[in-house]
PDB file of C-alpha atoms in Angstrom:
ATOM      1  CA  UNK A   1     -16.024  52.963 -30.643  1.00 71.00           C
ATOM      2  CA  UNK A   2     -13.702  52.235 -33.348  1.00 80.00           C
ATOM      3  CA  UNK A   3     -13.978  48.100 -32.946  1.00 93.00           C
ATOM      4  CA  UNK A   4     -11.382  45.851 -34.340  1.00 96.00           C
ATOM      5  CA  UNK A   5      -8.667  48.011 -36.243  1.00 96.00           C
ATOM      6  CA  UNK A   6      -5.767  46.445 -38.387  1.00 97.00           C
ATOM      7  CA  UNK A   7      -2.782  48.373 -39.933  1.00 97.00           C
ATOM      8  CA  UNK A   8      -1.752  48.430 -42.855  1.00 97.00           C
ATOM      9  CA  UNK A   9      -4.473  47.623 -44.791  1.00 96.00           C
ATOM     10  CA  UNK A  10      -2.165  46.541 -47.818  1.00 96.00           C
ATOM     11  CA  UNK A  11       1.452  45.370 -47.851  1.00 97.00           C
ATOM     12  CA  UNK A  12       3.353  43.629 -50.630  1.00 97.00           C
ATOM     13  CA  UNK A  13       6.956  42.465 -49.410  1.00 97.00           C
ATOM     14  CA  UNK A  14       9.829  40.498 -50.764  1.00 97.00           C
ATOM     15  CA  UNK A  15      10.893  36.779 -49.610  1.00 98.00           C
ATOM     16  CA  UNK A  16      12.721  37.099 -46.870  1.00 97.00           C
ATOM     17  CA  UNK A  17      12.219  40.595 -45.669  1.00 97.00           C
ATOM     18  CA  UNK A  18       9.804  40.756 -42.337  1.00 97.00           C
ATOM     19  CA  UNK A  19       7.124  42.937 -41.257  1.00 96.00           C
ATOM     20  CA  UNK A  20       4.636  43.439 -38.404  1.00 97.00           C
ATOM     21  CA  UNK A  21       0.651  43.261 -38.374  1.00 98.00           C
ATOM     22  CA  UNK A  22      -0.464  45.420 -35.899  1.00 97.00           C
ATOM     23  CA  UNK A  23      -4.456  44.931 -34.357  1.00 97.00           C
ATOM     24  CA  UNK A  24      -5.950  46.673 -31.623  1.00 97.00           C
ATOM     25  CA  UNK A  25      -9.718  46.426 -29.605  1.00 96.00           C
ATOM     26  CA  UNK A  26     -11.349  49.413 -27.672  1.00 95.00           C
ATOM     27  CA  UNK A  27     -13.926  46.780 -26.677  1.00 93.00           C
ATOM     28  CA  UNK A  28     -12.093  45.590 -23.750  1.00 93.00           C
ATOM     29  CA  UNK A  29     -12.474  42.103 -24.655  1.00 93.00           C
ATOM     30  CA  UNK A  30     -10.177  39.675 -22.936  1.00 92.00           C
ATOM     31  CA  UNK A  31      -9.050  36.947 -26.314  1.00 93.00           C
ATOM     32  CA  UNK A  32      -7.900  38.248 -29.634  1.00 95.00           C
ATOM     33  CA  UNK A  33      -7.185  36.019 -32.466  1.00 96.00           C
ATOM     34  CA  UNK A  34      -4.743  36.249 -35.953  1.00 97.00           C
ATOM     35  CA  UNK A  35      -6.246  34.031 -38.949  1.00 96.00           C
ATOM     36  CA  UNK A  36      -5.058  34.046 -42.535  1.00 97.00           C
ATOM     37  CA  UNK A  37      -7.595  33.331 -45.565  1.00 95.00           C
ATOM     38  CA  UNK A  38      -6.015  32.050 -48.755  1.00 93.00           C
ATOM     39  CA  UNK A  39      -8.009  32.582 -51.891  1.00 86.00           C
ATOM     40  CA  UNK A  40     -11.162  30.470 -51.821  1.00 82.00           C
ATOM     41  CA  UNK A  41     -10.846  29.058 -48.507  1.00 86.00           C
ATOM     42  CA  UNK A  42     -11.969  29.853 -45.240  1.00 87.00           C
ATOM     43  CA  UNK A  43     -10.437  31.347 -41.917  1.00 91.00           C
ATOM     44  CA  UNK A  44      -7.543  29.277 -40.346  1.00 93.00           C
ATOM     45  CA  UNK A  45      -6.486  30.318 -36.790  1.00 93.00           C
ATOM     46  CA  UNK A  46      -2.895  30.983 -36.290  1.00 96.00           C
ATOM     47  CA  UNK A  47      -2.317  32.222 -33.088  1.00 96.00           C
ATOM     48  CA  UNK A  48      -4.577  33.389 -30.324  1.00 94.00           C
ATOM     49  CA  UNK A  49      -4.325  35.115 -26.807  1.00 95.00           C
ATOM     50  CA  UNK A  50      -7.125  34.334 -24.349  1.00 91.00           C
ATOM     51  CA  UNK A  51      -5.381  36.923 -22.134  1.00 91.00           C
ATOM     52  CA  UNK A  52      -3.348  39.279 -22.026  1.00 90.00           C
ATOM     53  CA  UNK A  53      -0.142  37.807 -21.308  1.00 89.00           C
ATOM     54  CA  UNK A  54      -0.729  34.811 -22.976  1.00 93.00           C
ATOM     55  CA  UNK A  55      -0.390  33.405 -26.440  1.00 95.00           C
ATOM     56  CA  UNK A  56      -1.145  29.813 -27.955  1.00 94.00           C
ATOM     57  CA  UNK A  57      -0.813  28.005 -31.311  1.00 94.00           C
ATOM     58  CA  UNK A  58      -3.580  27.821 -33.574  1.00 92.00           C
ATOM     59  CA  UNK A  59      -3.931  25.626 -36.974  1.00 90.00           C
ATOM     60  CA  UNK A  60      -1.328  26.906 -38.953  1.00 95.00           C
ATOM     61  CA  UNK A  61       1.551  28.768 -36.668  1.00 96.00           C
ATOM     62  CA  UNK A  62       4.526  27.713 -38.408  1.00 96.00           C
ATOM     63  CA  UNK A  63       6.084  31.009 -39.933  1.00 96.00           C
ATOM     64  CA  UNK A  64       4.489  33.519 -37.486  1.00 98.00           C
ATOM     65  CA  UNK A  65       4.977  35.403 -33.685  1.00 97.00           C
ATOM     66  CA  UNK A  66       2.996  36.913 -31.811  1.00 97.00           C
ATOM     67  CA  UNK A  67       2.986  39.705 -29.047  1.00 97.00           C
ATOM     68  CA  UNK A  68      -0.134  40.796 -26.500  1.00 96.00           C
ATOM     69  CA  UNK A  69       1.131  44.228 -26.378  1.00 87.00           C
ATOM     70  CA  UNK A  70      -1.637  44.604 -23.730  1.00 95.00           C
ATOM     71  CA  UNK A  71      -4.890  44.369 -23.871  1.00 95.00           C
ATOM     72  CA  UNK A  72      -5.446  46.531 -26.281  1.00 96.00           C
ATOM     73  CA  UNK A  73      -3.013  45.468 -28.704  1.00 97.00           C
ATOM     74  CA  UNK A  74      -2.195  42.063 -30.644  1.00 97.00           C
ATOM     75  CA  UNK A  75       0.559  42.000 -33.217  1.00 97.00           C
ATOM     76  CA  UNK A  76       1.247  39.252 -36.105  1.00 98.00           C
ATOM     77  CA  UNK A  77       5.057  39.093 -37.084  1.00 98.00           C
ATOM     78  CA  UNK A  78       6.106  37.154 -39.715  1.00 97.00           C
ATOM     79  CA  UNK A  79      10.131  37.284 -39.734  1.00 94.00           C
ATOM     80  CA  UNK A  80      11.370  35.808 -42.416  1.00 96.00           C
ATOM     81  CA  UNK A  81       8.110  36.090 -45.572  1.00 96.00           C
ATOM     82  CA  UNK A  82       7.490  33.377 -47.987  1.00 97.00           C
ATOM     83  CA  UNK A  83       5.500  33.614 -51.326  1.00 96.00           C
ATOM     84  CA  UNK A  84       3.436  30.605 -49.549  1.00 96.00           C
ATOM     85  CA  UNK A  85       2.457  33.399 -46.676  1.00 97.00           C
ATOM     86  CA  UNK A  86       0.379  35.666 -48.960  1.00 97.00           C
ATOM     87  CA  UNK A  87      -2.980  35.857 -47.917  1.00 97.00           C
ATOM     88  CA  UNK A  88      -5.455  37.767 -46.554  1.00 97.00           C
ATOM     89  CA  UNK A  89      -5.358  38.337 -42.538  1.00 98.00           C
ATOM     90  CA  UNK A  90      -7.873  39.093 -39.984  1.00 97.00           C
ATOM     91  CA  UNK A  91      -7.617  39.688 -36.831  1.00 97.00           C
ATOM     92  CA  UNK A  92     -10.409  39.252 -34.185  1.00 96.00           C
ATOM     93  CA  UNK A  93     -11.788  39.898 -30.357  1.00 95.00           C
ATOM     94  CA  UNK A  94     -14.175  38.442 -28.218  1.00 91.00           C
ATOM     95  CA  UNK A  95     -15.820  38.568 -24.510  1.00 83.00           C
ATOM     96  CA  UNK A  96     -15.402  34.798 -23.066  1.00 75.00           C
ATOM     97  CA  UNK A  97     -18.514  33.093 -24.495  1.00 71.00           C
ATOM     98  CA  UNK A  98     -19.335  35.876 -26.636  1.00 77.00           C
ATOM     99  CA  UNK A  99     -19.068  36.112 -30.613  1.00 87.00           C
ATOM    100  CA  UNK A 100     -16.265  37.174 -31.979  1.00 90.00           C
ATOM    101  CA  UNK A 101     -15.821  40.382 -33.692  1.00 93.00           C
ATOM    102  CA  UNK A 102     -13.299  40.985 -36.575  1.00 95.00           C
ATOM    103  CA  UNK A 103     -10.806  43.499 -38.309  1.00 96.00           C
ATOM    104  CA  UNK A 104     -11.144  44.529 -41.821  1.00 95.00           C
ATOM    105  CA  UNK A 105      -8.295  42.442 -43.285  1.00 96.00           C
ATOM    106  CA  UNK A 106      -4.809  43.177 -44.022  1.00 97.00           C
ATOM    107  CA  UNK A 107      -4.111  41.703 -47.584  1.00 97.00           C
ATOM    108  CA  UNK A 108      -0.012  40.526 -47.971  1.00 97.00           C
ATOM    109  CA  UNK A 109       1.648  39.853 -50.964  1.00 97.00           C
ATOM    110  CA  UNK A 110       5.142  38.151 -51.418  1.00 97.00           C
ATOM    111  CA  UNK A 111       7.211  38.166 -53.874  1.00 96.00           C
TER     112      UNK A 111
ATOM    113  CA  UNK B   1     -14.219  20.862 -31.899  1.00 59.00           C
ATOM    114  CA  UNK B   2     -16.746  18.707 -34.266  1.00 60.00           C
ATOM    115  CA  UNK B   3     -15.923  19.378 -38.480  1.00 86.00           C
ATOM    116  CA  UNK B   4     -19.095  20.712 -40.366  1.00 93.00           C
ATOM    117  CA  UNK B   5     -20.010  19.989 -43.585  1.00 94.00           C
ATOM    118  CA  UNK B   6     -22.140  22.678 -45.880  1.00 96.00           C
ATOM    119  CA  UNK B   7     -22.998  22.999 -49.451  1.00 97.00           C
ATOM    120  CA  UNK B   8     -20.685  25.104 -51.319  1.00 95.00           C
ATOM    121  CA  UNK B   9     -23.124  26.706 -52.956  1.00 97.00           C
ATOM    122  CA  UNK B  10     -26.892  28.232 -53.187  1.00 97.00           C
ATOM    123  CA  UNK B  11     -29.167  30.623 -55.160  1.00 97.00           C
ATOM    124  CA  UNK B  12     -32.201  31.674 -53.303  1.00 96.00           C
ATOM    125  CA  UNK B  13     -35.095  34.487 -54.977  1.00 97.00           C
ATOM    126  CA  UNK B  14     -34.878  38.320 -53.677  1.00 97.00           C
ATOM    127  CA  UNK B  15     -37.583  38.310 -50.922  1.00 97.00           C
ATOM    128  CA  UNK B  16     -38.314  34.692 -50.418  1.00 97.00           C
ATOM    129  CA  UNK B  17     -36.683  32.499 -47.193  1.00 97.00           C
ATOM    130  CA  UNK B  18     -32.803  31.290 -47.764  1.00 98.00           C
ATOM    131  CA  UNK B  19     -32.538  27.832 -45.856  1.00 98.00           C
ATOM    132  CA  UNK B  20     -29.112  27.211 -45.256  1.00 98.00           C
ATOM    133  CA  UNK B  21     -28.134  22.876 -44.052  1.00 97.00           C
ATOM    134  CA  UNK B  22     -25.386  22.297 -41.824  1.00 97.00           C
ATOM    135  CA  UNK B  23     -24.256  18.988 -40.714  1.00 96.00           C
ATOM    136  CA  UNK B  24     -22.268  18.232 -37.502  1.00 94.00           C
ATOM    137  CA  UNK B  25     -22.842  14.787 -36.893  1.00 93.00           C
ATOM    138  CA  UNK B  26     -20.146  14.679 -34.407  1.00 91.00           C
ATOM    139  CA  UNK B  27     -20.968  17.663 -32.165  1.00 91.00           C
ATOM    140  CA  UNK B  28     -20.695  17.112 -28.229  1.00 89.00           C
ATOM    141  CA  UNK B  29     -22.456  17.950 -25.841  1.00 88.00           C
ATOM    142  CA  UNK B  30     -21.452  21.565 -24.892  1.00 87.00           C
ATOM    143  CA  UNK B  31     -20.734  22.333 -27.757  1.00 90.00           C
ATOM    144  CA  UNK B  32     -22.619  25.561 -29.739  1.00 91.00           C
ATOM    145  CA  UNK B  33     -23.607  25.877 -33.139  1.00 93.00           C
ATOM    146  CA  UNK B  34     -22.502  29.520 -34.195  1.00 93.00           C
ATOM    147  CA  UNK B  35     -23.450  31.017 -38.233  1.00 96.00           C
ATOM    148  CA  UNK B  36     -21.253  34.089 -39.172  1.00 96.00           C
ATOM    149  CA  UNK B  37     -21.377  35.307 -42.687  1.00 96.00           C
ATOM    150  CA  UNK B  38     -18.547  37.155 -44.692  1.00 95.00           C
ATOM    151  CA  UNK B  39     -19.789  39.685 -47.121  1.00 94.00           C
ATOM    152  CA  UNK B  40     -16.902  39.926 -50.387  1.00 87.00           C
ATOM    153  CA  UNK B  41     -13.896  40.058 -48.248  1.00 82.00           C
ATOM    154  CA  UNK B  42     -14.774  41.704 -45.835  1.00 92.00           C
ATOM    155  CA  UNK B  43     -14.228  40.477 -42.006  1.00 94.00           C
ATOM    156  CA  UNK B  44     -16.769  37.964 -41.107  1.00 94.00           C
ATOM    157  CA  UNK B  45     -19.922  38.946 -39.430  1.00 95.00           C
ATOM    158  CA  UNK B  46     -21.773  37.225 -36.298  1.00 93.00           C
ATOM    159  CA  UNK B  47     -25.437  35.991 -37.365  1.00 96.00           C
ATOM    160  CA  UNK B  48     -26.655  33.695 -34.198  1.00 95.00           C
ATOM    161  CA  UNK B  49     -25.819  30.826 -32.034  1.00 93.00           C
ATOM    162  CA  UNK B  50     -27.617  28.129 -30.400  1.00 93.00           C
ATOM    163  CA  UNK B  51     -27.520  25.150 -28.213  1.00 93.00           C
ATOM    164  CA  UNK B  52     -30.006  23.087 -28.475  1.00 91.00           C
ATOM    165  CA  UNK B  53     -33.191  24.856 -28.678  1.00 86.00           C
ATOM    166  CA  UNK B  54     -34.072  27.152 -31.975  1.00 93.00           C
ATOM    167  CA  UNK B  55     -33.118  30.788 -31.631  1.00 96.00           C
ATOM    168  CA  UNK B  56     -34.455  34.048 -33.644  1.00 96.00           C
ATOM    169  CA  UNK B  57     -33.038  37.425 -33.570  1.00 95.00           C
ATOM    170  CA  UNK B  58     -33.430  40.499 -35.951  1.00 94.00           C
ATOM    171  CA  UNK B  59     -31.292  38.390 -38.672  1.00 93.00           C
ATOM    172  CA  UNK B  60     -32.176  34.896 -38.783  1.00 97.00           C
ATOM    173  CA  UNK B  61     -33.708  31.952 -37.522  1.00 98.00           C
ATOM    174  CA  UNK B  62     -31.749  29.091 -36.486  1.00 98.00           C
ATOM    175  CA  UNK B  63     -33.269  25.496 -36.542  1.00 97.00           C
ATOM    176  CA  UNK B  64     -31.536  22.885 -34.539  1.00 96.00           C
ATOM    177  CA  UNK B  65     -32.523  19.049 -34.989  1.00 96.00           C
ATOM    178  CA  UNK B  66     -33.354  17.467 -32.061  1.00 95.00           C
ATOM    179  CA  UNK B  67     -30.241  15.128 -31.874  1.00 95.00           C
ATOM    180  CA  UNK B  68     -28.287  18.241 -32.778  1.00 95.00           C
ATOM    181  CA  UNK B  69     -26.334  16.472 -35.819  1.00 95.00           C
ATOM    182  CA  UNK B  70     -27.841  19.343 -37.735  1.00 96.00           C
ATOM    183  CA  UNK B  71     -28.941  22.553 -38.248  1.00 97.00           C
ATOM    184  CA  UNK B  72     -30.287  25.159 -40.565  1.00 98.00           C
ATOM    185  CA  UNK B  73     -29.837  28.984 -40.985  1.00 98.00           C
ATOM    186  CA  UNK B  74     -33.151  31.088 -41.799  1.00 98.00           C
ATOM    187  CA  UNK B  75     -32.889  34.191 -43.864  1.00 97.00           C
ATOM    188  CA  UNK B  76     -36.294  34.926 -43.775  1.00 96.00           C
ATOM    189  CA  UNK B  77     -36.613  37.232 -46.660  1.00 95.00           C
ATOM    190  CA  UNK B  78     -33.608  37.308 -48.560  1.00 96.00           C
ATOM    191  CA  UNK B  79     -31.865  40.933 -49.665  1.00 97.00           C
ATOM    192  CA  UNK B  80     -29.062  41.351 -52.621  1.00 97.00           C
ATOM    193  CA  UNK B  81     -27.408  42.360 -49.479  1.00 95.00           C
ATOM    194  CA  UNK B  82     -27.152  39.311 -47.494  1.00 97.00           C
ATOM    195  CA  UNK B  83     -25.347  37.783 -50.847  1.00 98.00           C
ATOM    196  CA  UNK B  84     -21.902  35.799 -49.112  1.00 97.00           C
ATOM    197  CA  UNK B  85     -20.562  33.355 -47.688  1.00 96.00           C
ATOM    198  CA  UNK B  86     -22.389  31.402 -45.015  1.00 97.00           C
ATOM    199  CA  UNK B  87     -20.172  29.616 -41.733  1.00 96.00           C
ATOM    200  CA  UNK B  88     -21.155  27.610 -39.673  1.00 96.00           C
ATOM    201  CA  UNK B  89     -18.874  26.312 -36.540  1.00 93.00           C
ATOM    202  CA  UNK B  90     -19.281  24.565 -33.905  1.00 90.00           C
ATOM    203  CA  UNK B  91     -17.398  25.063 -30.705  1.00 86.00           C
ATOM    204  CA  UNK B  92     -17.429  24.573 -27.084  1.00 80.00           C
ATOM    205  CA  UNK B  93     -19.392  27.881 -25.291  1.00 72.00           C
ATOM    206  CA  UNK B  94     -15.727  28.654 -23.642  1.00 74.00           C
ATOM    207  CA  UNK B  95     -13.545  27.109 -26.346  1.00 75.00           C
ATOM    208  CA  UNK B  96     -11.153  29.664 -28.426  1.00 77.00           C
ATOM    209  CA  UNK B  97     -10.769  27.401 -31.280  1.00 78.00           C
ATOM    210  CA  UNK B  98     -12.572  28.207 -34.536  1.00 81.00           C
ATOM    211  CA  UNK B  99     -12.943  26.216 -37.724  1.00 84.00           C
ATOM    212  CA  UNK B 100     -14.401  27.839 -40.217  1.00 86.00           C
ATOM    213  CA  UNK B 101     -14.432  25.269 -43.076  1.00 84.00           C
ATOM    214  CA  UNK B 102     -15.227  26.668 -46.415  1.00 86.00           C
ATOM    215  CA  UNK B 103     -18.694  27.974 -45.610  1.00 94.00           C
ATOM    216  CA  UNK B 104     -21.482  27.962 -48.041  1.00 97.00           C
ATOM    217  CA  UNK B 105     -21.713  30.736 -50.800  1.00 96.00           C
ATOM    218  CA  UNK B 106     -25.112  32.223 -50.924  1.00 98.00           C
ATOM    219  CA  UNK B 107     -26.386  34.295 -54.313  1.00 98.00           C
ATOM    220  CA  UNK B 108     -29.261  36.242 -53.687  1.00 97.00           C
ATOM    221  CA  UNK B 109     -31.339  36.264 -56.987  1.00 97.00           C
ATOM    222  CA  UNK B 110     -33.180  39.641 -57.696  1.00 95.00           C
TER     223      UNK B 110
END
């Protein structure tokens, strides 16, 4: 029971050039959540899915798409990166009503 | 959901209790005070959540005021370990929005 996985752990891109976060649950949990922590700040959601199927805007979705692969699987894709979109990202699962249970980070840099 | 306010920072003595204050003077009715903790920067951690009445588990003690404007996290003998960032959120039991604010920053003093 591997948890919340994220790939890659570390990317550093150029502006303009696009890239993929992929996350994936073995938990079998129903919602999975992107957020992005900039230095010295907490967790701001950008996107969730409370199903699979189903996607909806967080705080901060300007700049980002995602996909609910399936249940399993909830990708981040940022399509066009900005220096302003470097920051640490987490990725997260829950039961309904449960806690929520996150990824390890994936830290971006761009240039 | 209701905004929390939290210090932004405390020191608390290797092996004595950590109290941690957390104000949410405009929390609604069913909605849940939940503490998670993020250790460096690392993913954060679940610690507890309650409702109304005080809950204890194997990490902490949570203290809920009776008109539920506040609340306080109990480490009740602190560890270098549990040095990090303390959140605490309040959301509805169902609801899939999180705010994490900027937490308070606990230093565990040996």
């Amino acid at each position: 029971n591997a948890g919340v996985t994220q790939t890659p752990k570390f990317q550093v891109l150029k502006t303009g050039q696009s890239m993929t976060l992929q996350c994936a649950q073995d938990m079998n949990h129903n919602s999975m959540y992107w957020y992005r922590q900039d230095p010295g700040m907490g967790l701001r959601l950008i996107y969730y899915s409370a199903s699979e199927g189903t996607t909806d805007k967080g705080e901060v979705p300007n700049g980002y798409n995602v996909s609910r692969l399936n249940k399993r699987e909830f990708s981040l894709r940022l399509e066009s990166a900005a220096p302003s979109q470097t920051s640490v990202y987490f990725c997260a699962s829950k039961m309904e009503g449960n806690e929520q249970f996150f990824g390890p980070g994936t830290r971006l840099t761009v240039l | 959901d209701a905004k929390t306010t939290q210090p932004p920072s405390m020191d608390c003595a290797e092996g004595r209790a950590a109290n941690l204050p957390c104000n949410h003077s405009t929390i609604s009715g069913n909605e849940y005070v939940y503490w998670y903790r993020q250790i460096h920067s690392q993913g954060p951690q679940y610690i507890i959540h309650g409702l109304k009445n005080n809950e204890t588990n194997e990490m902490a003690s949570l203290i809920i005021t009776e008109d539920r404007k506040s609340s306080t996290l109990i480490l009740p003998h602190a560890t270098l370990r549990d040095t990090a960032v303390y959140y605490c959120i309040v959301r509805a039991f169902w609801g899939n929005q999180f705010y994490f604010g900027t937490g308070t920053s606990l230093t565990v003093i040996p």
